Amino acid sequence: MQKESILVIGSAGQLGVELVAALKNVYGETQVVSSDVREPAKIRKEELGIFEKLDVLNPVRLNEIVEKYQITQIYHLAAMLSATGEKHPKHAWQLNMQGLINVLDIAIEKKLHKIYFPSSIAVFGPTTPKDNTPQFCSMEPTTVYGISKQAGEGWCNYYFKRYGVDVRSLRYPGLIGYKSMPGGGTTDYAVDIYHKALYSKTYECFLSENTYLPMMYMDDAIKATLDLMHADASKIAVRTSYNLNGMSFSPKEIAQSIQKIIPEFTISYNPDFRQAIADSWPNSIDDSQAQKDWGWKPDYDLDKMTQTMLENIKIGIEKGIIV
Ligand code: AKB
């Protein structure tokens, strides 16, 4: 059987860094190729291993890399997130849409085994049921990011049905990890707050205190991604994207969780344009379809995540890895 050779596009981002490490554990150091539009910092590049500079909007370069490494699977993570997308709507659309089409097209041309496309809770909107949002329901996203992810899900389903491309996808909640900072999302506060709790014992949140959003600890997100990608194709009933639940909390609740470990920590609230984005998204997610189809179950709740985040950021600061 041919050995899998995996290309991760957008590997220097918050999810990419952790996914590359997990994929190298499963497939081996030499079987995972990292790529990003920018050269990462030296320390990050060492961590990523084999690295190629790639703008996913350049299909010629994409083809070159796929041929060079005899790639069999692509994890296509490169995208502009919700908050930055609202500042550059046309560019967000171009990157998020054309990037995906380029990946899906090369999947047909090179007969790639599997493609992974991350979707998001941003596909939902104000007409979506807010609590325990079902897998199938009204979806009228209000951000360009959300519109592009919803359209992307449609393209994935289309390429699967029409061309047989084995493309799989998850609707990630806000992802929280200590290894790198997220960039340009509405859920980013839930990472930043842990860093500020350790540095300055105080945090000004750009969302209001009772804004509930679906969130997930990074290890759970990686586990879900690999479980989905390793599941037998016959188990994947949803070819748009799966709802995925981790936990759900408000800024007030994450602050209370931090205060159990750092009692002097304080939080204040100064909502900005991201409040409207958060208000259009669900409070919590029903992921019973993912549970039923491929056995999804998260390991982390809020307090377990808080403890892990604070411990590891502290170690990172002491070692000088996190500054
Ligand atoms: C964002 O906030 O834009 C992302 C997401 C929920 O997809 N973290």
Short mmCIF file of C-alpha atoms and ligand atoms in Angstrom, two decimals:
data_model
loop_
_atom_site.label_atom_id
_atom_site.label_comp_id
_atom_site.label_asym_id
_atom_site.label_seq_id
_atom_site.Cartn_x
_atom_site.Cartn_y
_atom_site.Cartn_z
CA MET A 1 0.00 0.00 0.00
CA GLN A 2 1.23 3.51 -0.82
CA LYS A 3 2.48 5.42 2.25
CA GLU A 4 0.41 8.52 2.99
CA SER A 5 2.17 11.81 2.33
CA ILE A 6 0.41 14.77 3.86
CA LEU A 7 0.42 18.47 2.97
CA VAL A 8 -0.83 20.94 5.59
CA ILE A 9 -1.71 24.31 4.09
CA GLY A 10 -1.69 27.19 6.59
CA SER A 11 0.45 25.22 9.01
CA ALA A 12 1.91 28.21 10.88
CA GLY A 13 -1.52 29.19 12.26
CA GLN A 14 -3.05 28.34 15.64
CA LEU A 15 -4.49 24.99 14.52
CA GLY A 16 -1.78 24.17 11.98
CA VAL A 17 1.10 24.09 14.45
CA GLU A 18 -0.66 21.53 16.64
CA LEU A 19 -2.08 19.49 13.78
CA VAL A 20 1.33 19.15 12.12
CA ALA A 21 2.78 17.78 15.39
CA ALA A 22 -0.09 15.30 15.75
CA LEU A 23 0.14 14.18 12.10
CA LYS A 24 3.91 13.66 12.42
CA ASN A 25 3.23 11.40 15.41
CA VAL A 26 0.84 9.29 13.37
CA TYR A 27 2.52 9.24 9.94
CA GLY A 28 6.17 9.99 10.74
CA GLU A 29 8.37 13.08 10.50
CA THR A 30 9.18 12.63 6.79
CA GLN A 31 5.56 12.16 5.71
CA VAL A 32 4.19 15.57 6.69
CA VAL A 33 4.92 18.71 4.66
CA SER A 34 4.08 22.06 6.26
CA SER A 35 3.29 25.10 4.17
CA ASP A 36 2.25 28.67 4.75
CA VAL A 37 2.05 31.92 2.83
CA ARG A 38 4.78 33.39 5.07
CA GLU A 39 8.03 31.96 6.35
CA PRO A 40 7.48 31.25 10.06
CA ALA A 41 9.93 32.40 12.74
CA LYS A 42 13.03 30.16 13.04
CA ILE A 43 11.91 28.36 16.20
CA ARG A 44 8.46 27.64 14.73
CA LYS A 45 9.98 26.48 11.43
CA GLU A 46 12.15 23.96 13.25
CA GLU A 47 9.03 22.65 14.99
CA LEU A 48 7.13 22.35 11.69
CA GLY A 49 9.81 20.23 9.99
CA ILE A 50 9.67 20.00 6.19
CA PHE A 51 8.43 23.43 5.10
CA GLU A 52 7.42 24.97 1.76
CA LYS A 53 6.28 28.53 1.16
CA LEU A 54 2.86 28.36 -0.51
CA ASP A 55 0.14 30.82 -1.42
CA VAL A 56 -2.85 28.52 -1.94
CA LEU A 57 -4.18 31.00 -4.51
CA ASN A 58 -1.31 29.94 -6.77
CA PRO A 59 -2.36 26.58 -8.31
CA VAL A 60 0.95 26.17 -10.19
CA ARG A 61 2.95 26.29 -6.96
CA LEU A 62 0.43 23.99 -5.27
CA ASN A 63 0.84 21.49 -8.10
CA GLU A 64 4.64 21.72 -7.83
CA ILE A 65 4.57 20.83 -4.11
CA VAL A 66 2.03 18.02 -4.55
CA GLU A 67 4.27 16.48 -7.25
CA LYS A 68 7.54 17.04 -5.40
CA TYR A 69 6.38 15.15 -2.29
CA GLN A 70 3.92 12.78 -3.98
CA ILE A 71 1.21 14.14 -1.71
CA THR A 72 -1.80 11.87 -1.04
CA GLN A 73 -3.76 13.96 1.49
CA ILE A 74 -4.23 17.70 2.05
CA TYR A 75 -5.35 19.45 5.25
CA HIS A 76 -6.38 22.86 3.93
CA LEU A 77 -6.37 25.23 6.91
CA ALA A 78 -5.51 28.58 5.27
CA ALA A 79 -8.37 31.05 5.71
CA MET A 80 -9.13 34.56 6.90
CA LEU A 81 -11.16 34.43 10.16
CA SER A 82 -14.30 36.33 11.16
CA ALA A 83 -13.00 39.60 12.61
CA THR A 84 -10.21 40.20 10.03
CA GLY A 85 -12.59 39.08 7.28
CA GLU A 86 -14.93 41.96 8.12
CA LYS A 87 -12.05 44.39 7.56
CA HIS A 88 -11.13 42.85 4.18
CA PRO A 89 -14.33 41.20 2.89
CA LYS A 90 -13.32 40.78 -0.76
CA HIS A 91 -9.93 39.38 0.06
CA ALA A 92 -11.46 37.04 2.66
CA TRP A 93 -13.90 35.73 0.04
CA GLN A 94 -11.14 35.28 -2.56
CA LEU A 95 -8.77 33.46 -0.17
CA ASN A 96 -11.40 31.31 1.53
CA MET A 97 -13.22 30.32 -1.67
CA GLN A 98 -10.60 30.15 -4.42
CA GLY A 99 -8.12 28.51 -2.07
CA LEU A 100 -10.58 25.68 -1.42
CA ILE A 101 -11.47 25.27 -5.10
CA ASN A 102 -7.74 25.02 -5.97
CA VAL A 103 -7.35 22.25 -3.36
CA LEU A 104 -10.46 20.37 -4.50
CA ASP A 105 -9.35 20.61 -8.14
CA ILE A 106 -5.92 19.19 -7.44
CA ALA A 107 -7.60 16.41 -5.43
CA ILE A 108 -9.38 15.33 -8.63
CA GLU A 109 -6.34 15.80 -10.88
CA LYS A 110 -3.92 13.88 -8.66
CA LYS A 111 -6.47 11.40 -7.32
CA LEU A 112 -5.66 12.40 -3.72
CA HIS A 113 -6.92 9.99 -1.06
CA LYS A 114 -8.43 12.53 1.34
CA ILE A 115 -8.95 16.26 1.90
CA TYR A 116 -9.70 18.03 5.17
CA PHE A 117 -11.56 21.36 5.20
CA PRO A 118 -12.23 23.16 8.50
CA SER A 119 -15.61 24.84 8.73
CA SER A 120 -16.87 26.85 11.70
CA ILE A 121 -19.80 27.79 13.92
CA ALA A 122 -19.65 31.00 11.82
CA VAL A 123 -21.85 29.25 9.22
CA PHE A 124 -24.76 29.90 11.57
CA GLY A 125 -26.57 33.22 11.88
CA PRO A 126 -29.36 35.12 13.61
CA THR A 127 -32.12 32.83 12.26
CA THR A 128 -30.37 29.71 13.60
CA PRO A 129 -31.71 28.20 16.87
CA LYS A 130 -29.27 29.54 19.47
CA ASP A 131 -29.22 26.73 22.02
CA ASN A 132 -28.11 23.22 21.09
CA THR A 133 -27.94 24.29 17.47
CA PRO A 134 -28.90 21.24 15.37
CA GLN A 135 -26.79 19.75 12.58
CA PHE A 136 -29.41 20.70 10.01
CA CYS A 137 -31.18 24.04 10.49
CA SER A 138 -31.49 27.58 9.16
CA MET A 139 -28.10 29.03 8.27
CA GLU A 140 -27.91 32.70 7.32
CA PRO A 141 -24.39 33.81 8.27
CA THR A 142 -23.78 37.55 8.54
CA THR A 143 -19.96 37.60 8.21
CA VAL A 144 -17.97 37.09 5.01
CA TYR A 145 -16.06 34.37 6.85
CA GLY A 146 -19.32 32.59 7.69
CA ILE A 147 -20.68 32.98 4.16
CA SER A 148 -17.43 31.59 2.71
CA LYS A 149 -17.40 28.62 5.13
CA GLN A 150 -21.03 27.81 4.34
CA ALA A 151 -20.34 27.99 0.60
CA GLY A 152 -17.17 25.93 1.18
CA GLU A 153 -19.21 23.21 2.85
CA GLY A 154 -21.46 23.20 -0.21
CA TRP A 155 -18.47 22.84 -2.54
CA CYS A 156 -17.09 19.96 -0.46
CA ASN A 157 -20.41 18.14 -0.70
CA TYR A 158 -20.55 18.85 -4.44
CA TYR A 159 -17.03 17.55 -5.15
CA PHE A 160 -17.77 14.45 -3.08
CA LYS A 161 -21.04 13.70 -4.84
CA ARG A 162 -20.00 14.68 -8.37
CA TYR A 163 -16.32 13.66 -8.48
CA GLY A 164 -15.97 11.26 -5.56
CA VAL A 165 -13.41 13.43 -3.72
CA ASP A 166 -13.19 12.11 -0.15
CA VAL A 167 -13.38 15.48 1.55
CA ARG A 168 -14.30 15.70 5.24
CA SER A 169 -15.06 18.65 7.45
CA LEU A 170 -15.83 19.85 10.99
CA ARG A 171 -17.57 23.02 12.18
CA TYR A 172 -15.05 24.09 14.81
CA PRO A 173 -16.14 26.16 17.79
CA GLY A 174 -13.64 28.74 19.11
CA LEU A 175 -10.34 26.87 19.56
CA ILE A 176 -8.23 27.40 22.66
CA GLY A 177 -4.61 26.28 22.96
CA TYR A 178 -1.41 27.53 24.61
CA LYS A 179 1.13 26.82 21.84
CA SER A 180 0.24 29.79 19.66
CA MET A 181 -2.04 32.78 19.52
CA PRO A 182 -5.06 32.79 17.22
CA GLY A 183 -5.32 35.62 14.69
CA GLY A 184 -8.34 37.62 13.67
CA GLY A 185 -11.19 35.64 15.22
CA THR A 186 -14.10 36.61 17.46
CA THR A 187 -13.41 33.82 19.94
CA ASP A 188 -9.74 34.89 20.38
CA TYR A 189 -10.47 36.50 23.74
CA ALA A 190 -10.65 33.04 25.31
CA VAL A 191 -6.95 32.49 24.54
CA ASP A 192 -5.74 36.01 25.29
CA ILE A 193 -7.44 36.05 28.71
CA TYR A 194 -5.17 33.25 30.01
CA HIS A 195 -2.00 35.08 28.95
CA LYS A 196 -3.20 38.34 30.53
CA ALA A 197 -4.23 36.47 33.70
CA LEU A 198 -0.62 35.36 34.15
CA TYR A 199 1.09 38.57 33.00
CA SER A 200 -1.02 41.36 34.46
CA LYS A 201 -3.78 39.61 36.50
CA THR A 202 -6.37 41.69 34.66
CA TYR A 203 -8.14 41.53 31.29
CA GLU A 204 -10.38 43.87 29.29
CA CYS A 205 -12.73 41.73 27.22
CA PHE A 206 -14.07 42.84 23.82
CA LEU A 207 -17.28 40.83 24.39
CA SER A 208 -19.89 41.46 27.08
CA GLU A 209 -19.94 39.34 30.23
CA ASN A 210 -22.87 37.06 29.37
CA THR A 211 -21.97 36.28 25.73
CA TYR A 212 -22.07 32.49 25.50
CA LEU A 213 -20.16 30.85 22.66
CA PRO A 214 -19.24 27.27 21.79
CA MET A 215 -15.54 26.64 22.52
CA MET A 216 -13.11 23.72 22.47
CA TYR A 217 -9.71 22.91 23.93
CA MET A 218 -7.11 22.30 21.22
CA ASP A 219 -6.38 18.66 22.15
CA ASP A 220 -10.06 17.86 21.64
CA ALA A 221 -10.03 19.64 18.27
CA ILE A 222 -7.00 17.61 17.15
CA LYS A 223 -8.58 14.39 18.40
CA ALA A 224 -11.83 15.16 16.55
CA THR A 225 -9.96 16.00 13.33
CA LEU A 226 -7.92 12.80 13.34
CA ASP A 227 -10.90 10.66 14.39
CA LEU A 228 -12.93 12.04 11.51
CA MET A 229 -10.09 11.61 9.00
CA HIS A 230 -9.36 8.07 10.17
CA ALA A 231 -13.01 6.94 10.23
CA ASP A 232 -14.12 4.48 7.59
CA ALA A 233 -15.65 6.40 4.66
CA SER A 234 -18.90 4.47 5.09
CA LYS A 235 -19.35 6.14 8.50
CA ILE A 236 -19.20 9.69 7.13
CA ALA A 237 -22.86 10.45 6.46
CA VAL A 238 -22.37 14.24 6.42
CA ARG A 239 -20.30 15.57 3.52
CA THR A 240 -20.96 19.24 4.15
CA SER A 241 -19.53 19.56 7.69
CA TYR A 242 -20.17 18.07 11.14
CA ASN A 243 -21.35 20.05 14.15
CA LEU A 244 -18.77 19.64 16.92
CA ASN A 245 -19.31 20.41 20.58
CA GLY A 246 -16.70 20.90 23.28
CA MET A 247 -18.01 23.28 25.92
CA SER A 248 -19.93 26.52 26.12
CA PHE A 249 -19.17 29.48 28.40
CA SER A 250 -19.32 33.26 28.75
CA PRO A 251 -16.45 35.69 29.49
CA LYS A 252 -17.77 35.93 33.06
CA GLU A 253 -17.58 32.15 33.49
CA ILE A 254 -14.05 31.79 32.07
CA ALA A 255 -12.97 34.61 34.44
CA GLN A 256 -14.52 32.72 37.39
CA SER A 257 -12.70 29.58 36.32
CA ILE A 258 -9.38 31.51 36.27
CA GLN A 259 -10.14 33.03 39.68
CA LYS A 260 -10.24 29.52 41.20
CA ILE A 261 -6.47 29.40 40.47
CA ILE A 262 -5.58 33.13 40.46
CA PRO A 263 -8.03 34.70 42.98
CA GLU A 264 -6.76 38.25 42.40
CA PHE A 265 -7.57 38.12 38.65
CA THR A 266 -10.07 40.77 37.49
CA ILE A 267 -11.99 41.24 34.25
CA SER A 268 -13.69 44.29 32.71
CA TYR A 269 -15.84 44.53 29.58
CA ASN A 270 -15.57 46.89 26.63
CA PRO A 271 -17.49 45.32 23.72
CA ASP A 272 -16.43 46.34 20.18
CA PHE A 273 -17.56 45.34 16.64
CA ARG A 274 -16.94 41.67 17.47
CA GLN A 275 -19.92 41.68 19.84
CA ALA A 276 -22.34 41.76 16.88
CA ILE A 277 -20.53 38.79 15.31
CA ALA A 278 -20.68 36.81 18.57
CA ASP A 279 -24.37 37.70 18.98
CA SER A 280 -25.14 36.15 15.58
CA TRP A 281 -23.55 32.80 16.54
CA PRO A 282 -24.97 29.93 18.61
CA ASN A 283 -24.65 29.65 22.39
CA SER A 284 -24.15 25.89 22.24
CA ILE A 285 -24.03 23.09 19.68
CA ASP A 286 -25.77 19.74 19.26
CA ASP A 287 -23.22 17.29 17.88
CA SER A 288 -25.23 14.08 18.23
CA GLN A 289 -24.66 13.26 14.54
CA ALA A 290 -20.86 13.25 15.04
CA GLN A 291 -21.30 11.12 18.17
CA LYS A 292 -23.46 8.64 16.29
CA ASP A 293 -21.46 8.46 13.04
CA TRP A 294 -17.86 8.27 14.27
CA GLY A 295 -18.04 8.20 18.06
CA TRP A 296 -17.13 11.80 18.93
CA LYS A 297 -16.70 12.67 22.65
CA PRO A 298 -14.66 15.60 24.07
CA ASP A 299 -12.30 15.17 27.06
CA TYR A 300 -12.06 18.75 28.36
CA ASP A 301 -14.46 20.94 30.33
CA LEU A 302 -13.83 24.57 31.30
CA ASP A 303 -11.97 24.00 34.59
CA LYS A 304 -9.76 21.24 33.18
CA MET A 305 -8.88 23.50 30.24
CA THR A 306 -8.16 26.48 32.53
CA GLN A 307 -5.77 24.43 34.63
CA THR A 308 -3.96 23.06 31.55
CA MET A 309 -3.74 26.48 29.86
CA LEU A 310 -2.39 28.30 32.94
CA GLU A 311 0.15 25.57 33.75
CA ASN A 312 1.50 25.41 30.22
CA ILE A 313 1.61 29.14 29.53
CA LYS A 314 3.53 29.54 32.81
CA ILE A 315 6.05 26.88 31.73
CA GLY A 316 6.31 28.56 28.32
CA ILE A 317 7.04 31.95 29.91
CA GLU A 318 9.66 30.45 32.24
CA LYS A 319 11.40 28.71 29.35
CA GLY A 320 11.24 31.90 27.26
CA ILE A 321 9.19 30.15 24.54
CA ILE A 322 6.15 32.33 25.22
CA VAL A 323 6.96 36.06 25.52
C1 AKB B 1 -13.45 32.98 14.71
O1 AKB B 1 -13.71 33.47 15.83
O2 AKB B 1 -13.54 33.59 13.65
C2 AKB B 1 -13.03 31.54 14.67
C3 AKB B 1 -14.19 30.62 14.43
C4 AKB B 1 -15.23 30.47 15.46
O3 AKB B 1 -14.26 30.01 13.41
N1 AKB B 1 -12.36 31.17 15.87
#
